[in-house]
Short mmCIF file of C-alpha atoms in Angstrom, two decimals:
data_model
loop_
_atom_site.label_atom_id
_atom_site.label_comp_id
_atom_site.label_asym_id
_atom_site.label_seq_id
_atom_site.Cartn_x
_atom_site.Cartn_y
_atom_site.Cartn_z
CA MET A 1 0.00 0.00 0.00
CA ILE A 2 2.72 2.47 1.01
CA THR A 3 6.34 2.23 -0.06
CA VAL A 4 8.96 4.74 0.97
CA LYS A 5 12.38 4.60 -0.64
CA GLY A 6 15.49 6.55 0.34
CA LEU A 7 13.66 9.52 1.81
CA ASN A 8 15.83 12.49 2.83
CA LYS A 9 14.71 15.78 4.30
CA SER A 10 16.55 18.66 5.91
CA PHE A 11 15.43 21.82 7.64
CA GLY A 12 18.41 24.06 6.93
CA ASP A 13 21.43 22.34 8.45
CA LEU A 14 19.30 19.87 10.36
CA HIS A 15 19.07 16.53 8.61
CA VAL A 16 15.72 15.28 9.95
CA LEU A 17 15.10 12.26 7.72
CA LYS A 18 18.09 10.16 6.82
CA ASN A 19 17.51 7.75 4.01
CA ILE A 20 14.23 6.34 5.30
CA ASN A 21 12.85 3.13 3.79
CA MET A 22 9.49 1.87 4.85
CA ASN A 23 6.73 -0.41 3.72
CA VAL A 24 3.13 -0.59 4.86
CA ASP A 25 0.85 -3.36 3.61
CA ARG A 26 -2.84 -2.95 2.98
CA GLY A 27 -4.77 -3.25 6.25
CA GLU A 28 -1.66 -3.01 8.34
CA VAL A 29 -1.36 -0.81 11.44
CA VAL A 30 2.12 0.62 11.77
CA VAL A 31 3.02 2.63 14.84
CA VAL A 32 6.03 4.93 14.72
CA ILE A 33 7.65 5.68 18.06
CA GLY A 34 10.76 7.52 19.10
CA PRO A 35 12.05 10.45 21.16
CA SER A 36 10.98 13.97 20.20
CA GLY A 37 13.04 15.31 17.35
CA SER A 38 13.54 11.83 15.95
CA GLY A 39 11.79 12.79 12.69
CA LYS A 40 8.72 10.61 13.14
CA THR A 41 6.25 13.45 12.64
CA THR A 42 8.18 14.74 9.64
CA LEU A 43 8.05 11.26 8.13
CA LEU A 44 4.30 11.09 8.62
CA ARG A 45 3.78 14.57 7.20
CA SER A 46 5.91 13.64 4.21
CA LEU A 47 3.48 10.83 3.44
CA ASN A 48 0.83 13.52 2.96
CA ILE A 49 3.30 15.90 1.28
CA LEU A 50 2.78 18.47 4.01
CA GLU A 51 6.57 18.37 4.04
CA THR A 52 8.47 18.08 0.79
CA PRO A 53 11.49 15.80 1.08
CA GLU A 54 14.51 16.63 -1.07
CA GLN A 55 15.18 13.09 -2.13
CA GLY A 56 13.51 9.73 -2.31
CA GLU A 57 10.31 8.27 -3.54
CA ILE A 58 6.93 7.65 -1.96
CA THR A 59 4.37 5.31 -3.47
CA ILE A 60 0.83 5.12 -2.14
CA GLY A 61 -1.66 2.91 -3.96
CA ASP A 62 -0.91 3.29 -7.64
CA GLN A 63 0.57 6.79 -7.40
CA SER A 64 4.24 7.59 -7.01
CA ILE A 65 6.12 10.79 -6.32
CA ASP A 66 9.86 11.05 -6.92
CA PHE A 67 11.14 14.00 -4.92
CA SER A 68 14.46 14.29 -6.74
CA LYS A 69 12.45 15.73 -9.63
CA PRO A 70 10.30 18.85 -9.47
CA VAL A 71 6.85 17.91 -8.17
CA LYS A 72 3.76 19.36 -9.82
CA LYS A 73 1.05 20.89 -7.64
CA LYS A 74 -1.66 18.91 -9.37
CA GLN A 75 0.20 15.67 -8.75
CA VAL A 76 0.41 16.52 -5.04
CA VAL A 77 -3.32 17.28 -4.81
CA GLU A 78 -4.17 13.93 -6.45
CA PHE A 79 -1.68 12.09 -4.28
CA ARG A 80 -3.14 13.52 -1.07
CA LYS A 81 -6.64 12.38 -1.95
CA GLN A 82 -5.62 8.82 -1.12
CA THR A 83 -4.83 9.51 2.51
CA GLY A 84 -6.60 11.09 5.45
CA MET A 85 -4.75 12.84 8.21
CA VAL A 86 -5.51 13.33 11.88
CA PHE A 87 -3.55 16.14 13.53
CA GLN A 88 -2.25 16.53 17.05
CA ASN A 89 -4.36 19.64 17.65
CA HIS A 90 -7.19 18.43 15.39
CA ASN A 91 -7.18 21.53 13.10
CA LEU A 92 -10.93 21.38 12.76
CA PHE A 93 -12.55 24.19 10.79
CA PRO A 94 -13.92 26.46 13.53
CA HIS A 95 -16.53 28.14 11.34
CA PHE A 96 -18.18 24.81 10.47
CA THR A 97 -20.25 22.48 12.66
CA ALA A 98 -19.06 18.93 13.29
CA LEU A 99 -21.27 17.74 10.45
CA GLU A 100 -20.02 20.43 8.07
CA ASN A 101 -16.43 19.64 8.95
CA VAL A 102 -16.97 16.04 7.92
CA MET A 103 -19.00 16.98 4.82
CA GLU A 104 -16.42 19.44 3.54
CA GLY A 105 -14.15 16.93 1.79
CA PRO A 106 -16.93 15.00 0.04
CA VAL A 107 -18.75 18.18 -1.07
CA THR A 108 -15.87 20.45 -2.06
CA VAL A 109 -13.32 17.91 -3.24
CA GLN A 110 -15.37 14.95 -4.44
CA LYS A 111 -18.38 17.04 -5.60
CA ILE A 112 -20.84 14.70 -3.95
CA SER A 113 -24.33 16.17 -3.49
CA LYS A 114 -24.90 17.89 -0.18
CA ALA A 115 -27.79 15.64 0.82
CA LYS A 116 -25.76 12.49 0.24
CA ALA A 117 -22.70 13.92 1.95
CA ARG A 118 -24.76 14.98 4.94
CA GLU A 119 -26.18 11.51 5.32
CA ARG A 120 -22.77 9.90 5.10
CA ALA A 121 -21.17 12.41 7.43
CA ALA A 122 -23.90 11.79 10.01
CA ASP A 123 -23.27 8.03 9.75
CA ILE A 124 -19.55 8.44 10.28
CA LEU A 125 -20.00 10.81 13.21
CA THR A 126 -22.47 8.37 14.77
CA LYS A 127 -19.90 5.64 14.34
CA VAL A 128 -17.29 7.61 16.28
CA GLY A 129 -19.88 8.19 19.03
CA LEU A 130 -20.88 11.75 18.15
CA GLY A 131 -24.36 11.16 16.75
CA GLU A 132 -25.68 13.70 19.27
CA LYS A 133 -23.18 16.40 18.39
CA LEU A 134 -23.74 16.84 14.66
CA ASP A 135 -24.62 20.50 14.90
CA SER A 136 -22.09 21.50 17.53
CA TYR A 137 -19.25 23.80 16.62
CA PRO A 138 -15.74 22.63 17.45
CA HIS A 139 -15.41 25.08 20.34
CA GLN A 140 -18.47 23.51 21.96
CA LEU A 141 -16.84 20.06 22.03
CA SER A 142 -14.33 18.53 24.44
CA GLY A 143 -10.82 17.78 23.23
CA GLY A 144 -11.63 14.10 22.81
CA GLN A 145 -14.78 14.85 20.85
CA GLN A 146 -12.91 17.32 18.66
CA GLN A 147 -10.32 14.69 17.86
CA ARG A 148 -13.02 12.17 16.98
CA VAL A 149 -14.55 14.71 14.58
CA GLY A 150 -11.02 15.01 13.16
CA ILE A 151 -10.96 11.26 12.59
CA ALA A 152 -14.43 11.35 11.02
CA ARG A 153 -13.31 14.14 8.69
CA ALA A 154 -10.29 12.10 7.63
CA LEU A 155 -12.52 9.08 6.94
CA ALA A 156 -15.20 10.98 5.07
CA THR A 157 -13.64 10.92 1.63
CA GLY A 158 -13.40 7.14 1.72
CA VAL A 159 -9.62 6.98 1.95
CA GLU A 160 -7.78 3.71 2.34
CA VAL A 161 -5.00 5.06 4.52
CA ILE A 162 -5.18 7.26 7.59
CA LEU A 163 -2.17 9.00 9.05
CA PHE A 164 -2.32 9.89 12.74
CA ASP A 165 0.05 12.53 14.05
CA GLU A 166 0.15 12.16 17.85
CA PRO A 167 -3.65 12.18 18.00
CA THR A 168 -3.85 11.97 21.79
CA SER A 169 -0.85 14.07 22.85
CA ALA A 170 -2.85 17.27 23.34
CA LEU A 171 -5.69 15.61 25.25
CA ASP A 172 -6.51 15.43 28.93
CA PRO A 173 -5.68 11.91 30.15
CA GLU A 174 -9.30 10.95 30.81
CA LEU A 175 -10.24 11.77 27.20
CA VAL A 176 -7.50 9.69 25.57
CA GLY A 177 -9.42 6.43 25.90
CA ASP A 178 -12.35 7.45 23.69
CA VAL A 179 -10.05 8.43 20.85
CA LEU A 180 -7.97 5.28 21.13
CA ASP A 181 -11.14 3.15 21.12
CA VAL A 182 -12.20 4.70 17.82
CA MET A 183 -8.74 4.02 16.41
CA LYS A 184 -8.84 0.41 17.56
CA GLU A 185 -12.20 -0.03 15.91
CA LEU A 186 -10.79 1.31 12.65
CA ALA A 187 -7.85 -1.06 12.90
CA ASP A 188 -10.19 -4.00 13.46
CA GLU A 189 -12.11 -3.03 10.35
CA GLY A 190 -8.96 -3.35 8.29
CA MET A 191 -8.06 0.30 7.76
CA THR A 192 -4.45 0.90 6.81
CA MET A 193 -3.03 3.14 9.50
CA VAL A 194 0.27 4.85 10.21
CA VAL A 195 0.28 6.21 13.73
CA VAL A 196 2.84 8.41 15.42
CA THR A 197 2.13 8.21 19.13
CA HIS A 198 3.49 8.11 22.65
CA GLU A 199 0.75 5.71 23.75
CA MET A 200 2.87 2.58 24.15
CA SER A 201 -0.02 0.44 25.35
CA PHE A 202 -1.88 1.26 22.14
CA ALA A 203 1.19 0.31 20.13
CA GLU A 204 1.57 -2.98 22.00
CA GLU A 205 -2.07 -3.87 21.67
CA VAL A 206 -3.04 -2.68 18.20
CA ALA A 207 0.07 -2.37 16.06
CA ASP A 208 0.98 -5.03 13.56
CA ARG A 209 4.40 -3.51 13.37
CA VAL A 210 6.33 -0.92 15.35
CA ILE A 211 9.00 1.33 13.89
CA PHE A 212 11.46 2.92 16.29
CA MET A 213 13.11 6.09 14.99
CA ASP A 214 15.94 8.09 16.47
CA GLN A 215 17.82 11.08 15.09
CA GLY A 216 16.14 10.92 11.72
CA ALA A 217 16.74 7.25 11.02
CA VAL A 218 14.84 4.01 11.48
CA VAL A 219 16.70 2.17 14.21
CA GLU A 220 14.58 -0.92 14.45
CA GLU A 221 11.28 -2.26 13.27
CA GLY A 222 9.27 -5.37 13.94
CA PRO A 223 6.22 -6.78 15.70
CA PRO A 224 5.37 -5.11 19.04
CA GLU A 225 6.68 -8.05 21.14
CA GLN A 226 10.06 -7.79 19.51
CA ILE A 227 10.34 -4.05 20.10
CA PHE A 228 8.81 -3.89 23.55
CA GLN A 229 10.01 -7.20 25.09
CA HIS A 230 13.05 -8.45 23.26
CA THR A 231 14.80 -5.52 21.68
CA GLN A 232 18.49 -5.96 21.02
CA GLU A 233 19.02 -2.32 20.14
CA PRO A 234 20.53 -0.28 22.97
CA ARG A 235 18.88 2.92 21.73
CA THR A 236 15.43 1.34 21.70
CA GLN A 237 16.08 -0.08 25.16
CA GLN A 238 17.19 3.31 26.43
CA PHE A 239 14.09 5.04 25.03
CA LEU A 240 11.72 2.44 26.46
CA ASN A 241 13.39 2.61 29.88
CA ARG A 242 12.99 6.35 29.91
CA ILE A 243 9.28 6.37 29.10
CA ARG A 244 8.46 3.44 31.36
CA LYS A 245 9.77 5.18 34.48
CA MET B 1 -16.54 84.31 21.96
CA LYS B 2 -17.90 85.90 25.09
CA MET B 3 -20.62 87.62 23.13
CA TYR B 4 -21.49 84.44 21.26
CA LEU B 5 -21.90 82.49 24.47
CA SER B 6 -23.81 85.20 26.26
CA ASN B 7 -26.11 85.46 23.26
CA ILE B 8 -26.84 81.76 23.41
CA PHE B 9 -27.60 81.79 27.12
CA THR B 10 -29.33 85.12 27.67
CA ASN B 11 -30.68 86.62 24.48
CA PRO B 12 -33.97 84.97 23.55
CA GLU B 13 -34.00 86.63 20.14
CA MET B 14 -30.58 85.27 19.27
CA GLN B 15 -31.53 81.88 20.66
CA ASP B 16 -34.42 81.78 18.24
CA LYS B 17 -32.18 82.81 15.37
CA TYR B 18 -29.61 80.09 16.10
CA MET B 19 -32.34 77.54 16.51
CA ASP B 20 -33.81 78.52 13.16
CA ILE B 21 -30.45 78.16 11.45
CA LEU B 22 -29.86 74.75 12.99
CA VAL B 23 -33.30 73.51 12.09
CA SER B 24 -33.41 74.92 8.57
CA SER B 25 -29.97 73.57 7.68
CA PHE B 26 -30.59 70.18 9.25
CA LEU B 27 -32.63 68.74 6.42
CA PRO B 28 -30.26 69.80 3.60
CA LEU B 29 -27.34 68.38 5.57
CA VAL B 30 -29.03 65.08 6.31
CA LYS B 31 -30.04 64.93 2.67
CA GLY B 32 -26.41 65.54 1.74
CA ALA B 33 -25.44 62.66 4.01
CA PHE B 34 -28.02 60.20 2.75
CA TYR B 35 -27.96 61.11 -0.95
CA TYR B 36 -24.26 61.74 -1.40
CA THR B 37 -21.93 60.99 1.52
CA ILE B 38 -23.26 57.55 2.40
CA PRO B 39 -23.73 56.25 -1.18
CA LEU B 40 -20.23 57.47 -2.08
CA THR B 41 -18.87 55.70 0.99
CA LEU B 42 -20.67 52.43 0.32
CA ILE B 43 -19.79 52.27 -3.37
CA THR B 44 -16.12 53.11 -2.88
CA PHE B 45 -15.81 50.75 0.06
CA ALA B 46 -17.26 47.87 -1.97
CA ILE B 47 -15.02 48.52 -4.98
CA GLY B 48 -12.09 49.10 -2.65
CA LEU B 49 -12.69 45.78 -0.93
CA VAL B 50 -12.58 43.87 -4.22
CA LEU B 51 -9.36 45.69 -5.14
CA ALA B 52 -8.00 44.99 -1.67
CA VAL B 53 -8.64 41.23 -1.82
CA LEU B 54 -7.10 41.02 -5.30
CA THR B 55 -4.09 43.05 -4.20
CA ALA B 56 -3.63 40.99 -1.04
CA LEU B 57 -3.76 37.74 -3.05
CA MET B 58 -1.26 39.14 -5.54
CA ARG B 59 1.07 40.10 -2.70
CA LEU B 60 0.78 36.59 -1.26
CA SER B 61 1.14 34.76 -4.57
CA ASN B 62 4.35 33.15 -5.71
CA VAL B 63 4.37 35.03 -8.99
CA LYS B 64 7.02 37.77 -8.78
CA ALA B 65 5.25 40.01 -11.31
CA PHE B 66 2.03 39.98 -9.27
CA GLN B 67 3.91 40.76 -6.07
CA TRP B 68 5.65 43.64 -7.80
CA ILE B 69 2.43 45.13 -9.20
CA ALA B 70 0.71 44.91 -5.81
CA ARG B 71 3.66 46.41 -3.97
CA SER B 72 3.97 49.33 -6.39
CA TYR B 73 0.26 50.08 -6.23
CA VAL B 74 0.19 50.09 -2.44
CA SER B 75 3.38 52.11 -2.24
CA ILE B 76 2.19 54.83 -4.63
CA ILE B 77 -1.25 55.21 -3.05
CA ARG B 78 -0.04 55.11 0.53
CA GLY B 79 2.89 57.35 -0.20
CA THR B 80 0.89 60.26 -1.62
CA PRO B 81 -1.85 62.40 -0.02
CA LEU B 82 -5.43 61.50 -0.83
CA LEU B 83 -6.21 65.14 -1.54
CA VAL B 84 -3.41 65.30 -4.11
CA GLN B 85 -4.69 62.09 -5.76
CA LEU B 86 -8.18 63.57 -6.04
CA PHE B 87 -6.77 66.76 -7.59
CA ILE B 88 -4.74 64.80 -10.11
CA ILE B 89 -7.80 62.81 -11.17
CA PHE B 90 -10.23 65.72 -11.34
CA PHE B 91 -8.11 68.76 -12.23
CA GLY B 92 -5.04 67.05 -13.70
CA LEU B 93 -6.33 64.41 -16.10
CA PRO B 94 -8.31 66.86 -18.27
CA SER B 95 -4.95 68.22 -19.57
CA ILE B 96 -4.39 64.89 -21.27
CA GLY B 97 -7.94 64.81 -22.50
CA VAL B 98 -9.45 62.65 -19.78
CA THR B 99 -12.32 64.49 -18.17
CA ILE B 100 -14.17 62.73 -15.38
CA ASN B 101 -17.13 64.24 -13.54
CA PRO B 102 -16.84 64.93 -9.78
CA PHE B 103 -18.79 61.85 -8.76
CA TYR B 104 -16.72 59.38 -10.77
CA SER B 105 -13.52 61.18 -9.87
CA ALA B 106 -14.38 60.72 -6.22
CA ILE B 107 -15.28 57.06 -6.76
CA ILE B 108 -11.98 56.37 -8.52
CA GLY B 109 -9.88 58.27 -6.00
CA PHE B 110 -11.44 56.80 -2.87
CA SER B 111 -11.66 53.25 -4.27
CA LEU B 112 -7.98 53.22 -5.18
CA ASN B 113 -7.22 54.47 -1.72
CA MET B 114 -9.37 51.91 0.07
CA GLY B 115 -7.96 49.15 -2.11
CA ALA B 116 -4.40 49.96 -1.11
CA TYR B 117 -4.95 50.42 2.62
CA ASN B 118 -7.36 47.51 3.02
CA SER B 119 -5.14 45.12 1.08
CA GLU B 120 -2.66 45.30 3.94
CA ILE B 121 -5.45 44.55 6.42
CA ILE B 122 -6.61 41.55 4.41
CA ARG B 123 -3.09 40.28 3.81
CA ALA B 124 -2.43 40.39 7.56
CA ALA B 125 -5.74 38.66 8.28
CA ILE B 126 -4.96 35.84 5.84
CA LEU B 127 -1.51 35.41 7.35
CA SER B 128 -3.03 35.28 10.85
CA ILE B 129 -4.98 32.09 10.12
CA PRO B 130 -2.98 29.18 11.58
CA LYS B 131 -0.98 27.05 9.15
CA GLY B 132 -2.87 24.02 10.45
CA GLN B 133 -6.03 25.23 8.73
CA TRP B 134 -4.28 25.10 5.35
CA GLU B 135 -2.80 21.72 6.18
CA ALA B 136 -6.14 20.28 7.24
CA SER B 137 -7.68 21.57 4.00
CA HIS B 138 -4.90 20.05 1.94
CA SER B 139 -5.14 16.79 3.84
CA ILE B 140 -8.74 16.29 2.72
CA GLY B 141 -7.69 16.88 -0.86
CA MET B 142 -8.39 20.57 -1.38
CA THR B 143 -6.43 22.71 -3.79
CA ASN B 144 -4.94 25.99 -2.58
CA PHE B 145 -7.84 27.88 -4.12
CA GLN B 146 -10.46 25.70 -2.43
CA ALA B 147 -8.70 26.03 0.92
CA LEU B 148 -8.59 29.80 0.50
CA LYS B 149 -12.22 30.09 -0.48
CA ARG B 150 -13.79 27.63 1.94
CA VAL B 151 -11.55 27.76 4.97
CA VAL B 152 -9.10 30.66 5.13
CA LEU B 153 -11.01 33.65 3.72
CA PRO B 154 -14.15 33.09 5.83
CA GLN B 155 -12.00 33.12 8.96
CA ALA B 156 -9.85 35.99 7.72
CA THR B 157 -13.03 37.98 7.19
CA ARG B 158 -13.81 37.76 10.87
CA VAL B 159 -10.27 38.75 11.82
CA SER B 160 -10.38 41.76 9.53
CA ILE B 161 -13.69 43.20 10.74
CA PRO B 162 -12.24 45.53 13.41
CA PRO B 163 -9.54 47.06 11.19
CA LEU B 164 -11.90 47.21 8.20
CA SER B 165 -14.52 48.99 10.31
CA ASN B 166 -11.83 51.43 11.26
CA SER B 167 -11.05 52.15 7.66
CA PHE B 168 -14.75 52.36 6.80
CA ILE B 169 -15.27 55.02 9.46
CA GLY B 170 -12.17 56.80 8.20
CA LEU B 171 -13.63 56.71 4.69
CA ILE B 172 -16.92 58.32 5.73
CA LYS B 173 -14.99 61.28 7.09
CA ASP B 174 -12.55 61.38 4.20
CA THR B 175 -15.40 61.73 1.71
CA SER B 176 -15.62 65.33 2.93
CA LEU B 177 -12.51 65.86 0.78
CA ALA B 178 -14.73 65.30 -2.25
CA SER B 179 -16.06 68.80 -1.53
CA THR B 180 -12.76 70.14 -2.92
CA ILE B 181 -13.46 68.62 -6.31
CA THR B 182 -16.92 70.21 -6.37
CA TYR B 183 -18.85 67.08 -5.38
CA THR B 184 -21.79 68.31 -3.29
CA GLU B 185 -21.77 65.87 -0.43
CA MET B 186 -22.71 66.79 3.12
CA PHE B 187 -19.69 68.95 3.92
CA ARG B 188 -19.94 70.98 0.73
CA LYS B 189 -23.62 71.48 1.52
CA SER B 190 -22.64 72.90 4.89
CA GLN B 191 -20.11 75.21 3.22
CA GLU B 192 -22.84 76.51 0.92
CA ILE B 193 -25.22 77.11 3.82
CA ALA B 194 -22.57 78.84 5.92
CA ALA B 195 -21.55 81.00 2.99
CA ASN B 196 -25.07 82.40 3.01
CA ASN B 197 -25.70 83.00 6.71
CA TYR B 198 -22.07 83.41 7.94
CA GLU B 199 -22.77 81.14 10.91
CA PHE B 200 -19.68 79.03 10.29
CA LEU B 201 -19.30 77.71 13.82
CA LEU B 202 -22.89 76.67 14.06
CA VAL B 203 -23.28 75.05 10.66
CA TYR B 204 -19.91 73.25 10.59
CA SER B 205 -20.55 71.97 14.12
CA GLU B 206 -23.88 70.65 12.98
CA ALA B 207 -22.20 68.86 10.08
CA ALA B 208 -19.61 67.43 12.47
CA PHE B 209 -22.40 66.22 14.73
CA ILE B 210 -24.09 64.36 11.87
CA TYR B 211 -20.79 62.67 10.90
CA TRP B 212 -20.38 61.65 14.50
CA VAL B 213 -23.88 60.18 14.77
CA ILE B 214 -23.30 58.09 11.62
CA CYS B 215 -19.98 56.80 12.97
CA VAL B 216 -21.46 55.93 16.37
CA GLY B 217 -24.17 53.95 14.61
CA LEU B 218 -21.56 52.08 12.64
CA SER B 219 -19.48 51.24 15.72
CA PHE B 220 -22.59 49.79 17.25
CA ILE B 221 -23.21 47.56 14.23
CA GLN B 222 -19.53 46.56 14.20
CA ASP B 223 -19.70 45.38 17.82
CA ARG B 224 -22.71 43.22 17.14
CA VAL B 225 -21.25 41.63 14.02
CA GLU B 226 -17.97 40.95 15.83
CA ASN B 227 -19.69 39.27 18.74
CA ARG B 228 -21.74 37.11 16.47
CA LEU B 229 -18.79 35.83 14.48
CA ASP B 230 -16.34 35.66 17.36
CA GLN B 231 -16.36 31.91 17.82
CA TYR B 232 -15.65 30.99 14.23
CA VAL B 233 -11.92 31.57 14.09
CA ALA B 234 -9.18 29.05 14.80
CA LYS B 235 -6.93 30.16 17.62
#
């Protein structure tokens, strides 16, 4: 589903992605962990071309972008349509209700009729447990509810891949559970997911594969048991010891 | 001044006379406001707003030529007095064969002015919308134009209401400059009245009062609109 080859990205002198290679199969849940500044968020944002790497190639579905050549705007817009993204601070549209937030992609991008889009958006919001909040504006919702609207918005265009950028990091602890439950449900339904998170229990429980990144490079990857129980990598061990304290 | 004040407070005859002047000039002045000052303000503000949005977008675009055009326009208009611009349009252009009547001269002058000043307001408002709003729009597949139209501009509109109201109120008062190019708006009306009865203090004060009442009304509307739209901006 997703193939990343030789991805390199720098911010000025800072080399944040160093020759990243990665593969995500259809229906797979891949969790990316690592200390802050390890490049995991930049990697995720690159998958949606919110960052433009200088080198390397990303393939999602049947579309490919080679970053060593100039990339056309149109190509980027088409490429992005295959993935949904959930942001750390949700980035909901504050001037739209929950329902309108979810309808926006189908109506504006996919040109689906408003009536149909409304129906589908209501279904998706009900599925993430917000059937009662369709007409609420983002500022009237709790952080956890806002993030679930964010997930619904990402799902609305019928994408096959969803990218999660620390979806629970900005939430109060008691609200994290609701969001993780929705994510687990999606995983069970076979959604392809790439998740950057600090929720290690989620990674252990839900991930098919865990990627550990440090200083812009993939240090180790494998099934959760391998990373969390039997890692041979000192840097992974060090990171896990620090967050388990 | 002493005599003037003592007349107002003690001389019933003079009181009547002043009252008559105020009352008889009130209607022509209000007519001047409603028939000329306010329409001129509304039309130029609307045209100016269109110019301002276009200029702001040109400034923010990646095309160097657009940026350059927008910059030059804003620089020329902001760098020269409005009064001088009006004189160039009305008194100057006829020497190269372009004669424009007072009304259209005023429209052109004030619109160009509003366009330049308000473009900076709108540019700042667009830049104030968090980057995450663009990213979220892009992430659901929107093009730059769609993101601008559906997500960024509606929020930028709210952000720009206070400074735009400011410039609107400024415009109402600036339209009095149109009197210098023989456009008979409210202030020129008051000049004509005062030229007849020589009661300059009284008549000009009355005109000032009417400007003030209009502006107070507008501030009131501004507050209500702001409160209503307050929640719809990403912070």
